[in-house]
mmCIF file of C-alpha atoms and ligand atoms in Angstrom:
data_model
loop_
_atom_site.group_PDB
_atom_site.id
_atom_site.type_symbol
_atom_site.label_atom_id
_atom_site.label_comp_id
_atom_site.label_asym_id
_atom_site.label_seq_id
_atom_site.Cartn_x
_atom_site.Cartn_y
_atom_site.Cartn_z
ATOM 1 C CA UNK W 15 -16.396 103.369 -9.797
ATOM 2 C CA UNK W 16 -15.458 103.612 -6.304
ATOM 3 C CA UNK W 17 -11.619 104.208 -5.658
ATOM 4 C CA UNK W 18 -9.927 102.809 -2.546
ATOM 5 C CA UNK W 19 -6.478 102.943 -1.031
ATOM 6 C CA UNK W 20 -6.729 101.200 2.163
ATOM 7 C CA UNK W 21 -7.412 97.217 2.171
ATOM 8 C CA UNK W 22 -10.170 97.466 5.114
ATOM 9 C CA UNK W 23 -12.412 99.463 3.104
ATOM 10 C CA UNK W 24 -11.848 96.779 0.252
ATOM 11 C CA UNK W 25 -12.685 94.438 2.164
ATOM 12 C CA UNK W 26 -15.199 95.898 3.733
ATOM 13 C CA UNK W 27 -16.926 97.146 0.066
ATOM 14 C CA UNK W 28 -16.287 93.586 -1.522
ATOM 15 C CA UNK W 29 -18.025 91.824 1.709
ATOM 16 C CA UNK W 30 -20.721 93.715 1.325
ATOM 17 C CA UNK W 31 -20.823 92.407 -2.340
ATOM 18 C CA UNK W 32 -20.350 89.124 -1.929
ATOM 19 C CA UNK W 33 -23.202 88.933 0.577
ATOM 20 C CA UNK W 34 -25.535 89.666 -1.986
ATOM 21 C CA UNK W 35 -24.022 86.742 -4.492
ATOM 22 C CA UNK W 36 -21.904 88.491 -6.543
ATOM 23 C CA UNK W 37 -18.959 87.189 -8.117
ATOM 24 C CA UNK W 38 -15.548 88.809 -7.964
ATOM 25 C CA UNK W 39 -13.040 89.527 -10.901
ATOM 26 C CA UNK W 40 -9.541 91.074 -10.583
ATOM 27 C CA UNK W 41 -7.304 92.622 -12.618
ATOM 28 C CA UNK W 42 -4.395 93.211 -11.298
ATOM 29 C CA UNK W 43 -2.184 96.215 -13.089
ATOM 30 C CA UNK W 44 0.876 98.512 -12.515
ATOM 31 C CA UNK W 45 -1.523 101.385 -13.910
ATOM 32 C CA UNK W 46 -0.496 103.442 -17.489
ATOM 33 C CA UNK W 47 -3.281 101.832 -19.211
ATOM 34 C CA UNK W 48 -3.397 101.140 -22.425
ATOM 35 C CA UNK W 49 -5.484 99.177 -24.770
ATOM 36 C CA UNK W 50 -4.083 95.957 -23.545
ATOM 37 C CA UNK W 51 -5.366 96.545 -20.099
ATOM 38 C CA UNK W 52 -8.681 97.732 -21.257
ATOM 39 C CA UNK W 53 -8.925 94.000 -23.247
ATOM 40 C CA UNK W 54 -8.162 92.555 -19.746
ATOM 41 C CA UNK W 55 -11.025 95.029 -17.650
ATOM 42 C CA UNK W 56 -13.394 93.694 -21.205
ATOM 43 C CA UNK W 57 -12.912 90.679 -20.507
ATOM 44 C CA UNK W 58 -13.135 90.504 -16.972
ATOM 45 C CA UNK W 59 -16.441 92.190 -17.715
ATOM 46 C CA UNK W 60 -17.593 89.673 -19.487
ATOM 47 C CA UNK W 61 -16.543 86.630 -16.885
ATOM 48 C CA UNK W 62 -18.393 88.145 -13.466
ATOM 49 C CA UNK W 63 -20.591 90.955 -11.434
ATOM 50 C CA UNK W 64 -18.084 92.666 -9.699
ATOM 51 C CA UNK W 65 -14.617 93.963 -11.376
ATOM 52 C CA UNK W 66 -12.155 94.701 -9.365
ATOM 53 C CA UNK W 67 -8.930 96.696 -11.059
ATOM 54 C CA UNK W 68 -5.531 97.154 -8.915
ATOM 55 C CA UNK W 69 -2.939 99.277 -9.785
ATOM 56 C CA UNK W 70 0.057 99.035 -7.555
ATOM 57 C CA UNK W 71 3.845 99.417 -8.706
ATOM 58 C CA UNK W 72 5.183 96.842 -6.728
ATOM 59 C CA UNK W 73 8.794 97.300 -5.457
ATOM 60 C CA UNK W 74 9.633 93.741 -4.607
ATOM 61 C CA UNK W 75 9.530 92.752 -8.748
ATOM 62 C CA UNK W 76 12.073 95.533 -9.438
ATOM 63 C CA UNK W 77 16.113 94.697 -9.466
ATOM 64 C CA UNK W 78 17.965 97.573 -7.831
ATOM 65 C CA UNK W 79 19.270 98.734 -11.312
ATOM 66 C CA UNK W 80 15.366 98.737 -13.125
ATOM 67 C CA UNK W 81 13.067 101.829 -14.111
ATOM 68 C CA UNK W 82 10.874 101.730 -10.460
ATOM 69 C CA UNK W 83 11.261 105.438 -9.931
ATOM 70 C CA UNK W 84 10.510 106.252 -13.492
ATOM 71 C CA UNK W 85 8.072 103.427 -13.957
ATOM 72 C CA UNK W 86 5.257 106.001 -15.874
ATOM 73 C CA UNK W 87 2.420 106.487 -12.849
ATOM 74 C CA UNK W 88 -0.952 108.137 -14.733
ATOM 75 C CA UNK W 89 -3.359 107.724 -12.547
ATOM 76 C CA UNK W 90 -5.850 110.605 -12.992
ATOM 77 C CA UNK W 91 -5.711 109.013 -17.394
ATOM 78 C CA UNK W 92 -6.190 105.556 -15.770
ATOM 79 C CA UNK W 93 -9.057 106.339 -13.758
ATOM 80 C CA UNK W 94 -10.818 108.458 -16.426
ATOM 81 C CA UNK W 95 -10.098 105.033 -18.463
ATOM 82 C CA UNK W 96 -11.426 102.595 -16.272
ATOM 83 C CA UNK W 97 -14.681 104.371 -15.237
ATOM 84 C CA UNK W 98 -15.478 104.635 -18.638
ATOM 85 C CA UNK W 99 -14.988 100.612 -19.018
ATOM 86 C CA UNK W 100 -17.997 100.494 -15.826
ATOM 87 C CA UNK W 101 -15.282 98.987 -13.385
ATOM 88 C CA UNK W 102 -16.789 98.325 -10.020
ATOM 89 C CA UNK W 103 -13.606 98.980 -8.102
ATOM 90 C CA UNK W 104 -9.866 100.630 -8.495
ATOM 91 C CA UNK W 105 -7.625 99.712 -5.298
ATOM 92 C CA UNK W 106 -4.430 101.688 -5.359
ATOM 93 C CA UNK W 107 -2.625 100.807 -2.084
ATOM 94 C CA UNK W 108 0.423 102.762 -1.169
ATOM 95 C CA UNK W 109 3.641 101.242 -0.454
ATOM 96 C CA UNK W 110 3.224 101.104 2.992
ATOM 97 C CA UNK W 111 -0.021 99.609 2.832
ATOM 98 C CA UNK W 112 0.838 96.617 1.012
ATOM 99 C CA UNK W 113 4.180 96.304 3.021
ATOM 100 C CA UNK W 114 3.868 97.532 6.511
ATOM 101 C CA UNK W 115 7.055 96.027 7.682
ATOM 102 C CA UNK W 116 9.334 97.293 4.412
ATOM 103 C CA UNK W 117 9.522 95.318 1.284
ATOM 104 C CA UNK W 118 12.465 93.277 2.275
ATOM 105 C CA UNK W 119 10.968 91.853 5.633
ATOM 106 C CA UNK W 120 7.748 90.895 4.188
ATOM 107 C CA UNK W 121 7.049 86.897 3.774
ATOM 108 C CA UNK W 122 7.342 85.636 0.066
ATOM 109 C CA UNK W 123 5.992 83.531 -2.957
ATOM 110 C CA UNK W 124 7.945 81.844 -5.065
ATOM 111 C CA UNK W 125 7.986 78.952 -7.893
ATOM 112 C CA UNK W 126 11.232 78.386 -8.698
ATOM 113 C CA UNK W 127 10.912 75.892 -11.062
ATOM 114 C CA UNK W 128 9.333 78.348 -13.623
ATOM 115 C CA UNK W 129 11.147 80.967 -12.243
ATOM 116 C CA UNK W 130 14.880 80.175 -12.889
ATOM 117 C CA UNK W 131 15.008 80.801 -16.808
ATOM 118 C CA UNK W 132 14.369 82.753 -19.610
ATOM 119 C CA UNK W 133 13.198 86.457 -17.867
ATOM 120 C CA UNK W 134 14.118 85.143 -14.662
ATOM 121 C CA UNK W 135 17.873 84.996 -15.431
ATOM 122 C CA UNK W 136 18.035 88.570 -16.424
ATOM 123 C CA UNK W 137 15.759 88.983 -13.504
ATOM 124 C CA UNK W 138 16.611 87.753 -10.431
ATOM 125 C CA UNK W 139 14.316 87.895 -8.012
ATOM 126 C CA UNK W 140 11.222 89.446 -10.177
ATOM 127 C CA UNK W 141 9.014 86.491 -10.297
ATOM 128 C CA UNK W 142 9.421 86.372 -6.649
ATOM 129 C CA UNK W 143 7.971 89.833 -6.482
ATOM 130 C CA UNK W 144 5.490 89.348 -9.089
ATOM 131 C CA UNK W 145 3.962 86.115 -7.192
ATOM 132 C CA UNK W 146 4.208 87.569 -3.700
ATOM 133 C CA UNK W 147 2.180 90.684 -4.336
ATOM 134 C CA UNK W 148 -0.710 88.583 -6.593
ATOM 135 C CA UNK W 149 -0.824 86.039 -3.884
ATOM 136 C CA UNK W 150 -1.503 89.190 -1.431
ATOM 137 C CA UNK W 151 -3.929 90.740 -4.165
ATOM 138 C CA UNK W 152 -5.679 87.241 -4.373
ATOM 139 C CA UNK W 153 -6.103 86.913 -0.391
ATOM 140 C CA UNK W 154 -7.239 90.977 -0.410
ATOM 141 C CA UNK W 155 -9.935 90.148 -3.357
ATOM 142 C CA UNK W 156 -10.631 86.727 -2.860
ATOM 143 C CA UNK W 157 -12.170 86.866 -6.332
ATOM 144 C CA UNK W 158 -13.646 83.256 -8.390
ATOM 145 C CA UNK W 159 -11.678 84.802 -11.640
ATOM 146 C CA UNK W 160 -8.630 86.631 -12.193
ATOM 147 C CA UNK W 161 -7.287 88.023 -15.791
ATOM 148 C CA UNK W 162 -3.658 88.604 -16.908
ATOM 149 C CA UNK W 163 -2.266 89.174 -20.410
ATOM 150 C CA UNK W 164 -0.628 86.592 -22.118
ATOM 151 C CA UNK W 165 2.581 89.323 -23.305
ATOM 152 C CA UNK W 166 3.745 88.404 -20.247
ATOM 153 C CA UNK W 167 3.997 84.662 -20.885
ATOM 154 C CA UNK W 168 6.097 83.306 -18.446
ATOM 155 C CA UNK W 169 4.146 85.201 -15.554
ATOM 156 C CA UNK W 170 1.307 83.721 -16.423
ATOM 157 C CA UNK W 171 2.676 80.380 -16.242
ATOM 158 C CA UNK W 172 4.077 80.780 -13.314
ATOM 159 C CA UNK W 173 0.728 82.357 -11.994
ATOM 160 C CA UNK W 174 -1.316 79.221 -12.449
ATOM 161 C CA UNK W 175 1.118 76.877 -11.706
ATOM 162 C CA UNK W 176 1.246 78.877 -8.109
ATOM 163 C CA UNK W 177 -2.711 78.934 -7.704
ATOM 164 C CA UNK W 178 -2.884 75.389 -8.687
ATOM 165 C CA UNK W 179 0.171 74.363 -6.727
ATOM 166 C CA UNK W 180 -1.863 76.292 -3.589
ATOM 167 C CA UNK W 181 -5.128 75.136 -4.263
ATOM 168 C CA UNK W 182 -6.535 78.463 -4.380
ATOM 169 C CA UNK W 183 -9.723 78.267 -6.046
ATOM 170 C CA UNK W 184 -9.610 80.979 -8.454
ATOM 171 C CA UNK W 185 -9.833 80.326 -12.066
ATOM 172 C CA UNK W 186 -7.071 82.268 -13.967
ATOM 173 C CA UNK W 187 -7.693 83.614 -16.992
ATOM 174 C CA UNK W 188 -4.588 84.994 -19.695
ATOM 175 C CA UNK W 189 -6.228 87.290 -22.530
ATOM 176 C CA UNK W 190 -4.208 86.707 -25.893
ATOM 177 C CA UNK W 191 -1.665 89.950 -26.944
ATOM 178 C CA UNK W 192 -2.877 93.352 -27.753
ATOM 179 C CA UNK W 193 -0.996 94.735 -30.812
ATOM 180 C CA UNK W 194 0.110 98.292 -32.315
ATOM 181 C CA UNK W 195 -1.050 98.120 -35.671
ATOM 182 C CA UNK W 196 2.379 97.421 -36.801
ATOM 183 C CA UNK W 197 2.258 94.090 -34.689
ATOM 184 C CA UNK W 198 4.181 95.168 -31.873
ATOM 185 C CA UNK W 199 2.809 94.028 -28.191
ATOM 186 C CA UNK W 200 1.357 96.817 -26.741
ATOM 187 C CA UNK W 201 3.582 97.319 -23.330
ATOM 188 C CA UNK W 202 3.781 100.576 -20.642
ATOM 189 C CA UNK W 203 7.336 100.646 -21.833
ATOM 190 C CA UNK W 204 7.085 101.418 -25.487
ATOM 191 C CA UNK W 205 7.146 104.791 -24.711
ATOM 192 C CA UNK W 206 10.789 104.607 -24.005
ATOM 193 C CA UNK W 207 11.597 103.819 -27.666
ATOM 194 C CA UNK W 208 13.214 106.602 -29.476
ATOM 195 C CA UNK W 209 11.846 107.020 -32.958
ATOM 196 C CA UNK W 210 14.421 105.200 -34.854
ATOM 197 C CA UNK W 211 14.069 102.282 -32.659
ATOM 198 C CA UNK W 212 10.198 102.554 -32.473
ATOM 199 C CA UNK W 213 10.270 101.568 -36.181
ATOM 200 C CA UNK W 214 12.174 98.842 -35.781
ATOM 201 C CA UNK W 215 10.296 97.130 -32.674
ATOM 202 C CA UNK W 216 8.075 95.017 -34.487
ATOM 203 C CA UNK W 217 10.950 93.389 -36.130
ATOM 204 C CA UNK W 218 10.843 91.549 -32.898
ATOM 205 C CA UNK W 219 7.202 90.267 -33.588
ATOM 206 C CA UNK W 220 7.910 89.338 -37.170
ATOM 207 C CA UNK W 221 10.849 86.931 -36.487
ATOM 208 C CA UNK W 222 8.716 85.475 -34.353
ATOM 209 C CA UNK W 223 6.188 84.749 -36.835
ATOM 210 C CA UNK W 224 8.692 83.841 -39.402
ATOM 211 C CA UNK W 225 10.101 80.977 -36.519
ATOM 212 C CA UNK W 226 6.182 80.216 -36.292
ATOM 213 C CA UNK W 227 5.680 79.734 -39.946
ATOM 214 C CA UNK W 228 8.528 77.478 -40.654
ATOM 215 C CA UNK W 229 7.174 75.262 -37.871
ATOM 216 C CA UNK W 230 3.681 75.228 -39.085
ATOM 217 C CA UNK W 231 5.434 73.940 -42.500
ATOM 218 C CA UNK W 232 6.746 71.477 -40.586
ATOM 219 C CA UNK W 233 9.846 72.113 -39.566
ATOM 220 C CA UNK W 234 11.277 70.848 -36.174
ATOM 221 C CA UNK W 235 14.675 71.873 -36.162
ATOM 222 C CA UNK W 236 13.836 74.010 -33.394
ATOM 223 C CA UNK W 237 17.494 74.945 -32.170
ATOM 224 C CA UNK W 238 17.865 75.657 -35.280
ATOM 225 C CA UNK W 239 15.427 77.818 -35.842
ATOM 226 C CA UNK W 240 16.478 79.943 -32.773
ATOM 227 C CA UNK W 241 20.373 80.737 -33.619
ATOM 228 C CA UNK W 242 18.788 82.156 -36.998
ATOM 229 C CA UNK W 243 16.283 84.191 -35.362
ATOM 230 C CA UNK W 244 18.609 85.904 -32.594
ATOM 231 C CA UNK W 245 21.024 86.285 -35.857
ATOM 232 C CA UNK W 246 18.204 88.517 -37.532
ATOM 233 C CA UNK W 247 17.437 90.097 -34.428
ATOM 234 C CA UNK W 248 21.169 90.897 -33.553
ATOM 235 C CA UNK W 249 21.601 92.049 -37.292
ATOM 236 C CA UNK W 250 19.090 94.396 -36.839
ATOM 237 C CA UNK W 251 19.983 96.167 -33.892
ATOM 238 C CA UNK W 252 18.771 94.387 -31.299
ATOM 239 C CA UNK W 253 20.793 93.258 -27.986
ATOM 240 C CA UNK W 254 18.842 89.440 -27.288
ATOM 241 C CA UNK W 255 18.157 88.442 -24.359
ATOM 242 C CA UNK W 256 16.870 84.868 -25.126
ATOM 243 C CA UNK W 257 14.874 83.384 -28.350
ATOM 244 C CA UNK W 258 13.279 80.132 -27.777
ATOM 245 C CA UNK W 259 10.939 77.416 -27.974
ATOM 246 C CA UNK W 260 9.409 76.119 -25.364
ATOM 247 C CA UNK W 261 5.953 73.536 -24.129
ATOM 248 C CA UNK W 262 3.670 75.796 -23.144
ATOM 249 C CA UNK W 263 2.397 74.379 -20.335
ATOM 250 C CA UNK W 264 6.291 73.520 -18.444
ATOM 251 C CA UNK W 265 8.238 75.886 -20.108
ATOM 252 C CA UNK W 266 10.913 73.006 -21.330
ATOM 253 C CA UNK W 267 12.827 74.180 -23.510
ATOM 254 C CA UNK W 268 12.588 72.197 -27.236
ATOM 255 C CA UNK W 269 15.608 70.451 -28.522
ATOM 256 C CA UNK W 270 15.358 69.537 -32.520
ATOM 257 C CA UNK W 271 12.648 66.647 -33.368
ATOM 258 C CA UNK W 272 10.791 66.840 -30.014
ATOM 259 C CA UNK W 273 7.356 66.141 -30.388
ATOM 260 C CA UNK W 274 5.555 68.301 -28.209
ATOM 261 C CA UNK W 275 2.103 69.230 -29.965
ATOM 262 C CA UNK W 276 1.322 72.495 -28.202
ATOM 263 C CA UNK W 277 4.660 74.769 -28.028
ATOM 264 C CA UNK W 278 5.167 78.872 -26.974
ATOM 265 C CA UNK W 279 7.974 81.031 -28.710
ATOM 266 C CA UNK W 280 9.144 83.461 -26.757
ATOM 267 C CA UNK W 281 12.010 86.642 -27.507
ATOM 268 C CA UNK W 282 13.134 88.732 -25.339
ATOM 269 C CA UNK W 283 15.106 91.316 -26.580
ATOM 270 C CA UNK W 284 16.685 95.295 -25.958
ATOM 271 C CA UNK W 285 16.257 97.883 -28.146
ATOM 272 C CA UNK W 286 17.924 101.034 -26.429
ATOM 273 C CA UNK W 287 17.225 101.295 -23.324
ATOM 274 C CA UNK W 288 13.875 99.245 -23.217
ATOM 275 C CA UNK W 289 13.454 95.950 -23.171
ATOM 276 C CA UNK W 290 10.759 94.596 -25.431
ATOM 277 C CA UNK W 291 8.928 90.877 -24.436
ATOM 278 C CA UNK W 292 6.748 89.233 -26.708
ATOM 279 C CA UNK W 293 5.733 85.422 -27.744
ATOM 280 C CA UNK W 294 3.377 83.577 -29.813
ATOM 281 C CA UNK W 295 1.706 80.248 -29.335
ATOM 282 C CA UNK W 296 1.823 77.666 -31.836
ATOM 283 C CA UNK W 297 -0.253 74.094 -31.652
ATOM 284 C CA UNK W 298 0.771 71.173 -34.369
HETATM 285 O O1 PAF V 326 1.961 92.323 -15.266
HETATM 286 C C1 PAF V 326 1.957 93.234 -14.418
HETATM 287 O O2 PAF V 326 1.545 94.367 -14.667
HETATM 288 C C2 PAF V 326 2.496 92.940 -13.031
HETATM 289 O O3 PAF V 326 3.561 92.042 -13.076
HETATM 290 C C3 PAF V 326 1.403 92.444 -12.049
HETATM 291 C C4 PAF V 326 0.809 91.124 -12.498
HETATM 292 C C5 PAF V 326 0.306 93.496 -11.945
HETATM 293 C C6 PAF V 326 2.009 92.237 -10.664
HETATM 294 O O4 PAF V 326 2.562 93.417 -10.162
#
């Protein structure tokens, strides 16, 4: 695995690549890998030649009062990670490199019809951040294929809505949920849970599958089914951000009796200090 930190040697290396046919993959990452990420770099193994991991804590998708400066950076683990999965190559700009004229002057990407709910609200401004730095990633890499996991529902949403909207001709690809064996999604940020609250994490996953259960029995009471579910969450401890049920494709929110056939739950919710994300799909 060759490691670069400046964009004209990716370019150059990837050039030299593509002149010989081979297809390009990214995966683009915030580094502290963990299993999750690894499914992603499998995947992307799977899908072309040439894999391409990033790992870049991006400023711009941070609100002045989030965890940037103690965002966990583990770079020597992540590298020692990711040459063992045979990736091709690990870019891992600096700051300045990816914004040479400071993160506020830079020119940005944003959809803000996907933008302006659910994470967004408690967000403002993230999914701005999120699309301007893979739009940059995507003209850096240029690659046919890039992966994302689907934990992160709403980003992934709003990434192919984006490429499609821009006609870039990359064919996105969102890898389904790695899991603790207790069901919770595996994020960077578990590792702020205290034990206590560690335990009860998953509770977050089962009420979700409880809500997906009672719909795959055929209930459609979907508003319902959401004021019961932040109840449970709020009973046990949790501070809730937003529980609800959505189209997957639009992110429209359900009212009761709407017949949409393929449908996304998604909860997000603070335990402590960290704020857990998680969602399943449901088709009827
Ligand atoms: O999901 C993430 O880790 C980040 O939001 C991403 C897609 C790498 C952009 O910084």
């Amino acid at each position: 695995m060759q490691t670069l930190n400046q964009i004209k040697y990716l370019r150059a290396a990837l050039n030299a690549d593509k002149n010989h046919g081979g297809q390009v993959v990214l995966v683009p990452t915030m580094g502290n890998l963990h299993e999750g990420h690894l499914q992603l770099v499998r995947r992307a193994r799977e899908v072309a030649d040439i894999v391409v991991v990033s790992i870049f804590v991006n400023p711009m998708q941070f609100g002045a009062s989030e965890d940037l400066s103690s965002y966990p950076r583990t770079l020597t683990e992540d590298q020692d990670k990711l040459d063992a999965e045979n990736v091709d190559y690990l870019f891992i700009p600096d700051v300045p490199e990816i914004y040479p004229n400071g993160v506020d002057n830079h020119t940005t990407v944003a959809n803000p019809s996907l933008s302006n709910m659910l994470c967004g609200i408690h967000r403002p401004g993230h999914f701005q951040g999120v699309c301007t730095i893979v739009n940059k990633l995507f003209n850096l890499v240029q690659p046919s294929v890039a992966i994302f996991g689907e934990k992160d529902f709403q980003q992934l949403a709003i990434i192919k809505r984006m490429s499609s909207d821009l006609c870039m001709p990359i064919d996105i690809i969102g890898v389904p949920t790695a899991r603790a064996h207790d069901g919770l999604a595996l994020s960077s940020r578990n590792q702020y849970l205290n034990n206590i609250d560690r335990v009860k994490a998953p509770i977050i996953y089962q009420t979700l599958q409880k809500t997906r259960d009672a719909i795959a029995a055929g209930s459609k009471q979907y508003g319902t089914l959401c004021e019961s579910a932040k109840l449970d969450l709020k009973a046990a401890g949790f501070e809730v951000d937003y529980f609800d049920i959505r189209n997957q494709k639009n992110l429209t929110l359900l009212n009761n009796n709407d017949s949409d056939t393929d449908i996304v739950i998604l909860a997000a919710a603070t335990l402590g200090e960290t704020r857990l994300l998680d969602n399943i799909q449901i088709s009827i």
